[in-house]
XYZ file of C-alpha atoms in Angstrom:
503
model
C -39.170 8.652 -22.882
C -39.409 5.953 -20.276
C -37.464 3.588 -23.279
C -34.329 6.696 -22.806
C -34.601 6.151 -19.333
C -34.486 2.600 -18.963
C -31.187 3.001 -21.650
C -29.393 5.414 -19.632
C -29.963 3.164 -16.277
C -28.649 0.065 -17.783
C -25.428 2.253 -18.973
C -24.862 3.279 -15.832
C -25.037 -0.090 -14.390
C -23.284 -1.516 -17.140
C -20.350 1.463 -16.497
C -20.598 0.751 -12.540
C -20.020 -3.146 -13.533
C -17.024 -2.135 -15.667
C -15.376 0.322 -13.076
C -16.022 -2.286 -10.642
C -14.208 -5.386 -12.848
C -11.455 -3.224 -13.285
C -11.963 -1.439 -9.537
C -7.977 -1.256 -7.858
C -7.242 -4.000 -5.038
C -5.279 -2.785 -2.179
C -3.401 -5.186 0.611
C -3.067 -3.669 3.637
C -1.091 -5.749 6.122
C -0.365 -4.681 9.498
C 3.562 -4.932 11.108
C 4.678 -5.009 14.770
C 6.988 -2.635 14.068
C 8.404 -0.372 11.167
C 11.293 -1.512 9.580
C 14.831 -0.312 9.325
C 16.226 0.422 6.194
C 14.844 -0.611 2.913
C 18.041 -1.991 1.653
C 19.185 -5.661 1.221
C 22.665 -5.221 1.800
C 22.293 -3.142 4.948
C 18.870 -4.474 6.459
C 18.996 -6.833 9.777
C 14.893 -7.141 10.818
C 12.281 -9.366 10.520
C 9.636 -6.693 9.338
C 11.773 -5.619 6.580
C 12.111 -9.019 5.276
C 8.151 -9.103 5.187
C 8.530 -5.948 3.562
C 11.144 -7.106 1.125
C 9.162 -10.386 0.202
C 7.015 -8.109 -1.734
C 9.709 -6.046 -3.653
C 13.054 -7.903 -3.893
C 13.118 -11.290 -5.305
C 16.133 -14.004 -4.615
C 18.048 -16.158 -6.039
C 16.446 -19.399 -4.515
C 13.277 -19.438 -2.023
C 11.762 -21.892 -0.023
C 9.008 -24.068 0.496
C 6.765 -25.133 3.022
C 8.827 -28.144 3.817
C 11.559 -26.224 3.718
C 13.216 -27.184 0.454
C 15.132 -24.770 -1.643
C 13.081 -23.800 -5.116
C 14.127 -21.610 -7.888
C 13.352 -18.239 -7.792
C 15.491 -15.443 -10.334
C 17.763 -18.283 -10.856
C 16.823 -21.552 -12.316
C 19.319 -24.227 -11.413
C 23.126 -24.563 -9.408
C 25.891 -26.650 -9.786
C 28.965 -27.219 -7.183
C 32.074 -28.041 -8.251
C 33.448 -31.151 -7.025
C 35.981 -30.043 -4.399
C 32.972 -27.707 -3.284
C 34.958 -24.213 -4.258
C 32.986 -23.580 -7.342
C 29.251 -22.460 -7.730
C 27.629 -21.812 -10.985
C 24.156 -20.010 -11.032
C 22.045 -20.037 -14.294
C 19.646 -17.369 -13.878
C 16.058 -17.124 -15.133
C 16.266 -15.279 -18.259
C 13.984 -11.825 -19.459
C 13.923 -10.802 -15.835
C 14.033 -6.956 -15.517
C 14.604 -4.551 -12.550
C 12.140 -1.885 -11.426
C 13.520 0.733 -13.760
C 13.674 -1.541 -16.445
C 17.253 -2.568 -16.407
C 17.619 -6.535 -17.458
C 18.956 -9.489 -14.223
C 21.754 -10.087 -16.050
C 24.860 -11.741 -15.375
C 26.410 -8.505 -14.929
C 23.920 -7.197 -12.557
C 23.650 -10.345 -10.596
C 27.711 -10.195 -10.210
C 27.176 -6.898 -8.712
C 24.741 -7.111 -6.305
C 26.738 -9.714 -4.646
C 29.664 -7.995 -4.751
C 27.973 -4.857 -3.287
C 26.662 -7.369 -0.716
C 30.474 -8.354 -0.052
C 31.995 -4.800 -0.035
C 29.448 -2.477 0.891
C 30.511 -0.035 4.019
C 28.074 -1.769 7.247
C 26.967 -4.542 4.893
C 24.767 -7.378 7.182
C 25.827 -9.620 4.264
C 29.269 -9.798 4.068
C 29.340 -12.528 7.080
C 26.435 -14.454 5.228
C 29.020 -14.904 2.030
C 32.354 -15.104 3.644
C 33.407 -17.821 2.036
C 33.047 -16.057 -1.430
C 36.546 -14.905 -2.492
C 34.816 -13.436 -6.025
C 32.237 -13.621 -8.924
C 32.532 -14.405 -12.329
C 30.916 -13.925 -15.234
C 30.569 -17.227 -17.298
C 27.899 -16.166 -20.129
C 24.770 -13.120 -20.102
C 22.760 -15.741 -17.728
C 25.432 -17.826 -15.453
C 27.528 -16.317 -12.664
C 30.436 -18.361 -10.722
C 30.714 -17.706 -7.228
C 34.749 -18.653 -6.272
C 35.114 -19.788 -2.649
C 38.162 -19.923 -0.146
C 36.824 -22.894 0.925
C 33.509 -25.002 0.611
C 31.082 -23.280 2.086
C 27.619 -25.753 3.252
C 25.202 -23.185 3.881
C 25.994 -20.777 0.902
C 22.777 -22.021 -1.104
C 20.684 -21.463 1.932
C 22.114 -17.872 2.475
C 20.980 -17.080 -1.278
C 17.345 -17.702 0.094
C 17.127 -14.422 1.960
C 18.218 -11.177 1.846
C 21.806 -12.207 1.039
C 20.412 -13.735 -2.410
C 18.418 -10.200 -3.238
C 19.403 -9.032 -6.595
C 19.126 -4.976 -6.856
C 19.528 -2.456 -10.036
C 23.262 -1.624 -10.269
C 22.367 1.572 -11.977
C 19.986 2.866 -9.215
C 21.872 1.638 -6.414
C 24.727 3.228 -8.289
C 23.239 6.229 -8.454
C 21.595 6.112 -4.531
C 25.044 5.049 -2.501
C 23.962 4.364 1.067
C 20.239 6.272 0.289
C 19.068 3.451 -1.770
C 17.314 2.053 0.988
C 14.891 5.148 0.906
C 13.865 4.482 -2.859
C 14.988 0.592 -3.472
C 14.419 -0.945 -6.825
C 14.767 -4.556 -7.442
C 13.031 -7.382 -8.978
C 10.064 -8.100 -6.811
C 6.351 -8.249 -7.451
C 6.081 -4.856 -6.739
C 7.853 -1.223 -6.568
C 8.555 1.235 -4.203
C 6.354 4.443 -4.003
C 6.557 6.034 -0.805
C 7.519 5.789 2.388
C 6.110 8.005 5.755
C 8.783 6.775 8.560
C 6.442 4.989 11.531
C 3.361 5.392 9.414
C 3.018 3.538 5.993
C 5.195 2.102 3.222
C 3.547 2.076 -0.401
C 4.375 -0.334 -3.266
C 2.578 -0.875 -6.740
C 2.248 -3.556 -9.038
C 5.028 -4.196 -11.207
C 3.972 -4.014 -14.541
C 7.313 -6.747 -16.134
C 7.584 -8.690 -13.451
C 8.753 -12.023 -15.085
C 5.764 -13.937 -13.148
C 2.859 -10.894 -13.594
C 0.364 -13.821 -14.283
C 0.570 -14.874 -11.025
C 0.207 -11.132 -9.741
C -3.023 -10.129 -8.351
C -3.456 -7.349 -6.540
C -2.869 -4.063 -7.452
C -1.273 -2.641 -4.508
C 0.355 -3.246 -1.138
C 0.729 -0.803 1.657
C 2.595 -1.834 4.601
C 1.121 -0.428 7.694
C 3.606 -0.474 11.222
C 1.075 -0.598 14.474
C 3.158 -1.691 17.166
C 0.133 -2.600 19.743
C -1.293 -5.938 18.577
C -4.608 -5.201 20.215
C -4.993 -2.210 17.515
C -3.823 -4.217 14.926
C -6.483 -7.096 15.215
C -8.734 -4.581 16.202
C -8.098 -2.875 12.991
C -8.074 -6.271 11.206
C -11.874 -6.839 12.694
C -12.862 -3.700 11.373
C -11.694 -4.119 7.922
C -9.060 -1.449 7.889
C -6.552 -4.262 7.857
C -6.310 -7.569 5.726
C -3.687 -9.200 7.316
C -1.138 -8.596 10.421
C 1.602 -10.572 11.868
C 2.356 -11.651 15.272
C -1.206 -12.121 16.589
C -1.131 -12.510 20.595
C -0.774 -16.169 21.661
C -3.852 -15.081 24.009
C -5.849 -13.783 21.003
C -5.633 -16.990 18.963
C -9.335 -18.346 20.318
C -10.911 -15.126 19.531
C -9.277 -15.015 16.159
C -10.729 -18.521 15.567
C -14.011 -17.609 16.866
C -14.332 -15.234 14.363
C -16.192 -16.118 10.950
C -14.567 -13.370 8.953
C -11.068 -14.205 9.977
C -8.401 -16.804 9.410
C -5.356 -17.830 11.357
C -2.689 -19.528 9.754
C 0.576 -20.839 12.217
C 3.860 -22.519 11.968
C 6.678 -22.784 14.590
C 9.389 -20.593 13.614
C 12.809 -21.300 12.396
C 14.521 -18.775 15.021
C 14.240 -17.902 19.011
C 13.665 -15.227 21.465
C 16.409 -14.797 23.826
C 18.285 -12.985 26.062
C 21.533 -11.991 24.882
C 23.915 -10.559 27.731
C 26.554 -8.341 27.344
C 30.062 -9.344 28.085
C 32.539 -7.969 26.142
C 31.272 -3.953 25.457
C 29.577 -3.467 28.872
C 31.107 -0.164 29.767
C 29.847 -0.823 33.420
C 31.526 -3.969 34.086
C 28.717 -5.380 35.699
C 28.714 -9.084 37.231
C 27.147 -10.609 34.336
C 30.085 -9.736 31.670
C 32.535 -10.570 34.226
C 31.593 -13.836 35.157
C 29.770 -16.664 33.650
C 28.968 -18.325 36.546
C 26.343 -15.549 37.539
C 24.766 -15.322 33.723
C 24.591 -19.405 34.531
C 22.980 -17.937 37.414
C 20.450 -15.901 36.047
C 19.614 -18.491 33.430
C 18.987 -21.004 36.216
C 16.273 -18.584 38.011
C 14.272 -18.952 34.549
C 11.300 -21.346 34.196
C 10.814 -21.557 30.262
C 7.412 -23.535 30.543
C 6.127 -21.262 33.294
C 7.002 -18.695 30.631
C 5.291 -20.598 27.820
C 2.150 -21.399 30.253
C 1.603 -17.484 31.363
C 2.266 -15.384 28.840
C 1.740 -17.545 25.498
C -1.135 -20.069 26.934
C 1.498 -22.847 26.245
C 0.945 -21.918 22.432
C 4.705 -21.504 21.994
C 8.126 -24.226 22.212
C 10.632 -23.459 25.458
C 13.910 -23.792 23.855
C 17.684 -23.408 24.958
C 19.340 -23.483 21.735
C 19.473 -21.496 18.412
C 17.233 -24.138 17.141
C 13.674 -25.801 18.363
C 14.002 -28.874 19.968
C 12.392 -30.420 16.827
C 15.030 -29.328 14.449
C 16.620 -32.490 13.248
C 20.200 -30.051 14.517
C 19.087 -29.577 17.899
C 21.319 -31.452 20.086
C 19.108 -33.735 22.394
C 22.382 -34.716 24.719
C 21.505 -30.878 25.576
C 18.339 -30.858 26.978
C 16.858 -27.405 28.623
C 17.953 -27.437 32.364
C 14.972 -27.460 35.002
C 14.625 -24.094 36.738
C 17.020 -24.173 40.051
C 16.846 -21.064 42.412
C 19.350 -22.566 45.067
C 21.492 -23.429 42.518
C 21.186 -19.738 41.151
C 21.489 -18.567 44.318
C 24.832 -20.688 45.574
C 26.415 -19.556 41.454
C 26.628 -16.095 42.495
C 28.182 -17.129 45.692
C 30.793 -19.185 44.519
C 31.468 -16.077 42.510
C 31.765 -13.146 44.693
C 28.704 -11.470 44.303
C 26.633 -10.144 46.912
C 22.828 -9.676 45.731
C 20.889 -7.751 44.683
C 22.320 -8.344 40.738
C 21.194 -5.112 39.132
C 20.911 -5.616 35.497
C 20.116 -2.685 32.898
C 17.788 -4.988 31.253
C 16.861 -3.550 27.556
C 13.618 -4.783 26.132
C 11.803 -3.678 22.392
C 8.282 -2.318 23.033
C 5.510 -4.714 22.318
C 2.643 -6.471 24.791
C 4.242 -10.361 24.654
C 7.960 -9.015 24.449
C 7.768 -6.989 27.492
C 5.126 -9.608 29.060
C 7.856 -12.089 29.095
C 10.401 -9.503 30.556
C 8.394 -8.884 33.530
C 7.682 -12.349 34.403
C 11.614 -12.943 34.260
C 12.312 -10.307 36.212
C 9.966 -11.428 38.593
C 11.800 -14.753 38.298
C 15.174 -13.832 38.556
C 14.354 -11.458 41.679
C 13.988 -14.908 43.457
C 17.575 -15.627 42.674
C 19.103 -12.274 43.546
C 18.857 -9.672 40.627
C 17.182 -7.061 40.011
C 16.239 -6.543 36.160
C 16.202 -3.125 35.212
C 13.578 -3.252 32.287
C 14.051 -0.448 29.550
C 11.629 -0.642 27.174
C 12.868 0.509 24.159
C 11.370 1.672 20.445
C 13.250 -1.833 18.380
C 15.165 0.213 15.903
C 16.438 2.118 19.166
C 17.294 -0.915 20.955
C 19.615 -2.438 17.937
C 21.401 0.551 17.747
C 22.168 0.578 21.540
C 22.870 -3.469 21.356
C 25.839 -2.199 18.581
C 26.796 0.360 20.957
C 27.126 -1.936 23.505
C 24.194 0.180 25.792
C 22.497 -2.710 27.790
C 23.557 -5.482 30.028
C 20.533 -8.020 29.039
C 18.727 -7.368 25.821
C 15.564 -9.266 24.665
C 16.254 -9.985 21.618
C 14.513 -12.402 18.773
C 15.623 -13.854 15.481
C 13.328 -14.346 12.871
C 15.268 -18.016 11.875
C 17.273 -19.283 8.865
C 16.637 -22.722 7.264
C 20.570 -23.304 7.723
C 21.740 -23.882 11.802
C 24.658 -21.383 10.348
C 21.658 -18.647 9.868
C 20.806 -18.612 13.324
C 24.322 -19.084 15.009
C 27.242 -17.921 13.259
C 25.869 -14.190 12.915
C 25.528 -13.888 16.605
C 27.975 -16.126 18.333
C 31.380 -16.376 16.175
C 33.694 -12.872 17.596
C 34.013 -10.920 13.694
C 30.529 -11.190 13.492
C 28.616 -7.829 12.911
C 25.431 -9.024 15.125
C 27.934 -10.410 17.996
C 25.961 -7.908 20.683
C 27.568 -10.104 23.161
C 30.881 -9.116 22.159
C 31.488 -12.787 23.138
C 34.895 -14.390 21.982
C 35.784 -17.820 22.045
C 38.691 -19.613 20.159
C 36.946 -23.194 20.560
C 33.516 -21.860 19.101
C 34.760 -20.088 16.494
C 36.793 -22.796 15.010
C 33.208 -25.317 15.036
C 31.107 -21.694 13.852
C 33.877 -22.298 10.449
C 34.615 -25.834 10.491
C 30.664 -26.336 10.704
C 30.895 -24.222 7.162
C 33.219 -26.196 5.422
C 30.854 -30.079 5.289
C 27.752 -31.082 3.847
C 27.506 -34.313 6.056
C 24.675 -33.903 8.312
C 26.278 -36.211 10.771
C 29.505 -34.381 10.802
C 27.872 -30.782 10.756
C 25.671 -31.695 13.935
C 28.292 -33.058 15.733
C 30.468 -30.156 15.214
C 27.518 -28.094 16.155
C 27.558 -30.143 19.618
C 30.610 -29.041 20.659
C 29.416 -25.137 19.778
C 26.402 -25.875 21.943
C 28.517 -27.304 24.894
C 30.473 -24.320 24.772
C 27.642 -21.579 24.676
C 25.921 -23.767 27.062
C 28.620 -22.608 29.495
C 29.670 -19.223 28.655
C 25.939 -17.819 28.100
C 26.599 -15.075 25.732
C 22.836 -15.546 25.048
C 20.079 -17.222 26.946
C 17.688 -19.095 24.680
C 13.909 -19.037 26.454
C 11.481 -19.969 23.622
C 10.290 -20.836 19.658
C 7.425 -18.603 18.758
C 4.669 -19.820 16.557
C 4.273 -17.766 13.769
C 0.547 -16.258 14.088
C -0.347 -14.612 11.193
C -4.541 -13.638 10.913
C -6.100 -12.442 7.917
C -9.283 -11.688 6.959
C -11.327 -14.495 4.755
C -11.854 -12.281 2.197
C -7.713 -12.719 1.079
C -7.656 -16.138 -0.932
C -4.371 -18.135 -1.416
C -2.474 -17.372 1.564
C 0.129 -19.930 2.687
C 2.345 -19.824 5.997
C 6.211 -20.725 5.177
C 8.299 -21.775 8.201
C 10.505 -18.578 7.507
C 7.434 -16.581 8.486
C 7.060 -14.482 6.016
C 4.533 -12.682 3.811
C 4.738 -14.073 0.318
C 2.698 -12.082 -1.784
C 2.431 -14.358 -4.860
C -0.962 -16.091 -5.949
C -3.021 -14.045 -3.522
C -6.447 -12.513 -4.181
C -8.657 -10.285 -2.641
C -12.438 -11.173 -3.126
């Protein structure tokens, strides 16, 4: 009898061994905010590129110095008057519902990127006048004219391959069920509460696959979020609080990895759609104004413990584009102050000043309304759900809008898309012959020297006009907990999913 028993207690260890060996592995990662929609071709936010990271492989990726690496394509070639791009792809790829990355399928997820009604992409591949097939695994992409950054564009969501048959079938739902050919696969999605995604079984790199499943968790206040990451009901978040960092390094269980991002927070003003006419879209003296009242460092110093970069261009000041002849101006209240003289406005300034919901977002807001009162406005902050607030910016709804951008590896990704008049994330509504003519010509050379120079003359000319106000560089703060193994911060700041284990 006691020989039964001792059998039957080492099967049931030996069965609680084997359902533990084999025991599902779940990611939970925390976002600042939920994403808009789950589609490539129509998605503009920095959580859904997290997101997408995870489900919707490129053409190209990056590395951490920033080089481009193969990803579903293997190799490029450009023609040599620069109008011709041939892309061998990585062959025995498959979508999420099996269909092959073809030639065919690659062809037609750019061309959906190019044609499809409210596409974000369309500006990032202007330069492509069509695709063509050249055998099952090379496409041609036919230019009007050289285009510099296209190869960098193919990095992000721009370079997203998706099914042609789903998105076929799904029109403008396929964001709510997309299938690509990521890591993993959609499963569900509860709006402001969770997005699901499983482990795709043919992934063409499943060996380098290891956890089961990812579920993407929105939590907008970063106190819950760490909080939730102490108490093990996260395993990573983003955007950690600059004044969190010491406690996240004082834990034992956590890690913090960090990078200074490739984009900016800024303030973009309105001056072509505001419906009010207010003094900031009529004159650029008093947004000179208002960006003169500013202290970037004092910002830096008080809200971000001087963790972050002040900045007043689309790149950081160690980018080798930033333009060092343009250095950030020293905070000037009398100045401010005699600006809005000189043109014809008596203060108070009141500004409808829109700002997304989150602590260091609306932090920053306050202490720059309580700078700019010194200089004679009054900042009307709004704070406002993000999705919300890009839908108003479109609308034209603000007068000041705090706005960041996650960053491009290109100076075209972080510049074109915003500043240049046709452009479908111009909130400004700011138009300028001069600047759009360096935007394009800055598209049409590879020669660094040339590029930045033309890229002077755009900064000379924003410098001026102030369609947006650049204040700062975050640095990418992303905590997880030390039981995740392989993790790796890329400048883009994202997520990449690849290689990482949970112990």
């Amino acid at each position: 009898m006691r020989m039964l028993r001792l059998a039957i207690t080492i099967a049931a260890l030996l069965l609680c061994f084997e359902v533990s060996a084999f025991a599902e592995t779940t990611l939970r990662i925390g976002l600042a905010e939920d994403p808009d929609i789950l589609d490539p071709t129509l998605a503009r936010t920095y959580v859904g590129r997290i997101v997408f990271s995870a489900v919707c492989d490129k053409l190209f990726d990056i590395d951490e110095k920033l080089n481009i690496v193969p990803q579903l394509a293997l190799s490029y070639s450009t023609s040599d008057d620069g109008k011709e791009v041939a892309i061998k792809l990585r062959p025995n790829v498959k979508f999420h519902d099996g269909e092959p990355l073809d030639a065919e399928a690659a062809k037609f997820s750019i061309e959906r990127h190019l044609t499809f009604p409210g596409s974000f992409r369309k500006p990032e591949l202007a330069s492509v006048d069509h695709v063509e097939v050249v055998d099952p695994l090379t496409i041609k992409l036919v230019l009007k004219s050289p285009f510099s950054p296209l190869i960098a564009q193919l990095t992000d969501r721009a370079g997203m391959m998706v099914s042609p048959k789903a998105a076929k079938a799904a029109g403008d739902k396929f964001g709510l069920h997309p299938v690509c050919a990521g890591p993993y696969k959609f499963v569900e999605r509860v709006q402001q509460d969770r997005m699901v995604f499983e482990k795709f079984g043919d992934y063409w790199n499943k060996d380098n696959v290891f956890i089961d499943k990812i579920v993407f968790l929105p939590i907008v206040d970063a106190t819950v979020r760490l909080a939730n990451l102490k108490s093990g009901g996260l395993d990573l978040i983003e955007r950690v609080l600059a004044t969190d960092i010491k406690d996240v390094r004082a834990d034992p269980n956590l890690k913090l990895s960090t990078a200074i991002e490739l984009g900016y927070q800024g303030i973009t003003l309105n001056i072509g759609h505001d419906k009010a006419k207010g003094p900031l879209s009529r004159s650029a003296k008093v947004r000179q104004a208002l960006d003169l009242s500013i202290d970037r460092e004092a910002i830096n110093q008080v809200v971000f413990n001087g963790e972050f970069m002040p900045g007043n261009q689309w790149v950081n000041p160690e980018h080798p584009y930033y333009q060092k002849s343009f250095p950030i101006r020293p905070r000037d209240v009398e100045k401010a102050k005699a600006l809005l003289k000189e043109a014809g406005v008596t203060p108070p300034v009141t500004v409808d000043f829109m700002v997304p919901k989150g602590a260091e977002t609306e932090a920053v807001a306050q202490v720059v309304q309580s700078m700019a009162a010194e200089a004679g406005f009054d900042m009307k902050i709004r704070v406002t759900e993000f999705a919300t607030s890009l839908k108003q910016a479109e609308a034209g709804e603000y007068q000041a809008y705090m706005l960041a951008w996650s960053g491009r590896i290109d100076p075209d990704g972080n510049s074109y898309v915003f500043l240049h008049k046709d452009a479908p994330q111009n909130y400004s509504a700011w138009s300028n012959d001069d600047a759009d003519k360096a935007l394009d010509d800055a598209r049409l050379v590879t020669d660094m020297t040339h590029r930045k120079a033309t890229y002077g003359m755009l900064t000379k000319l924003e410098l001026e006009d102030e369609a947006i106000l650049y204040i700062y560089h975050r640095r990418i703060l992303i905590a997880h907990t030390n039981k995740l193994e392989g993790y790796k911060q890329m400048p883009d700041g994202l997520v990449r999913v690849i290689g990482l284990k949970l112990k």
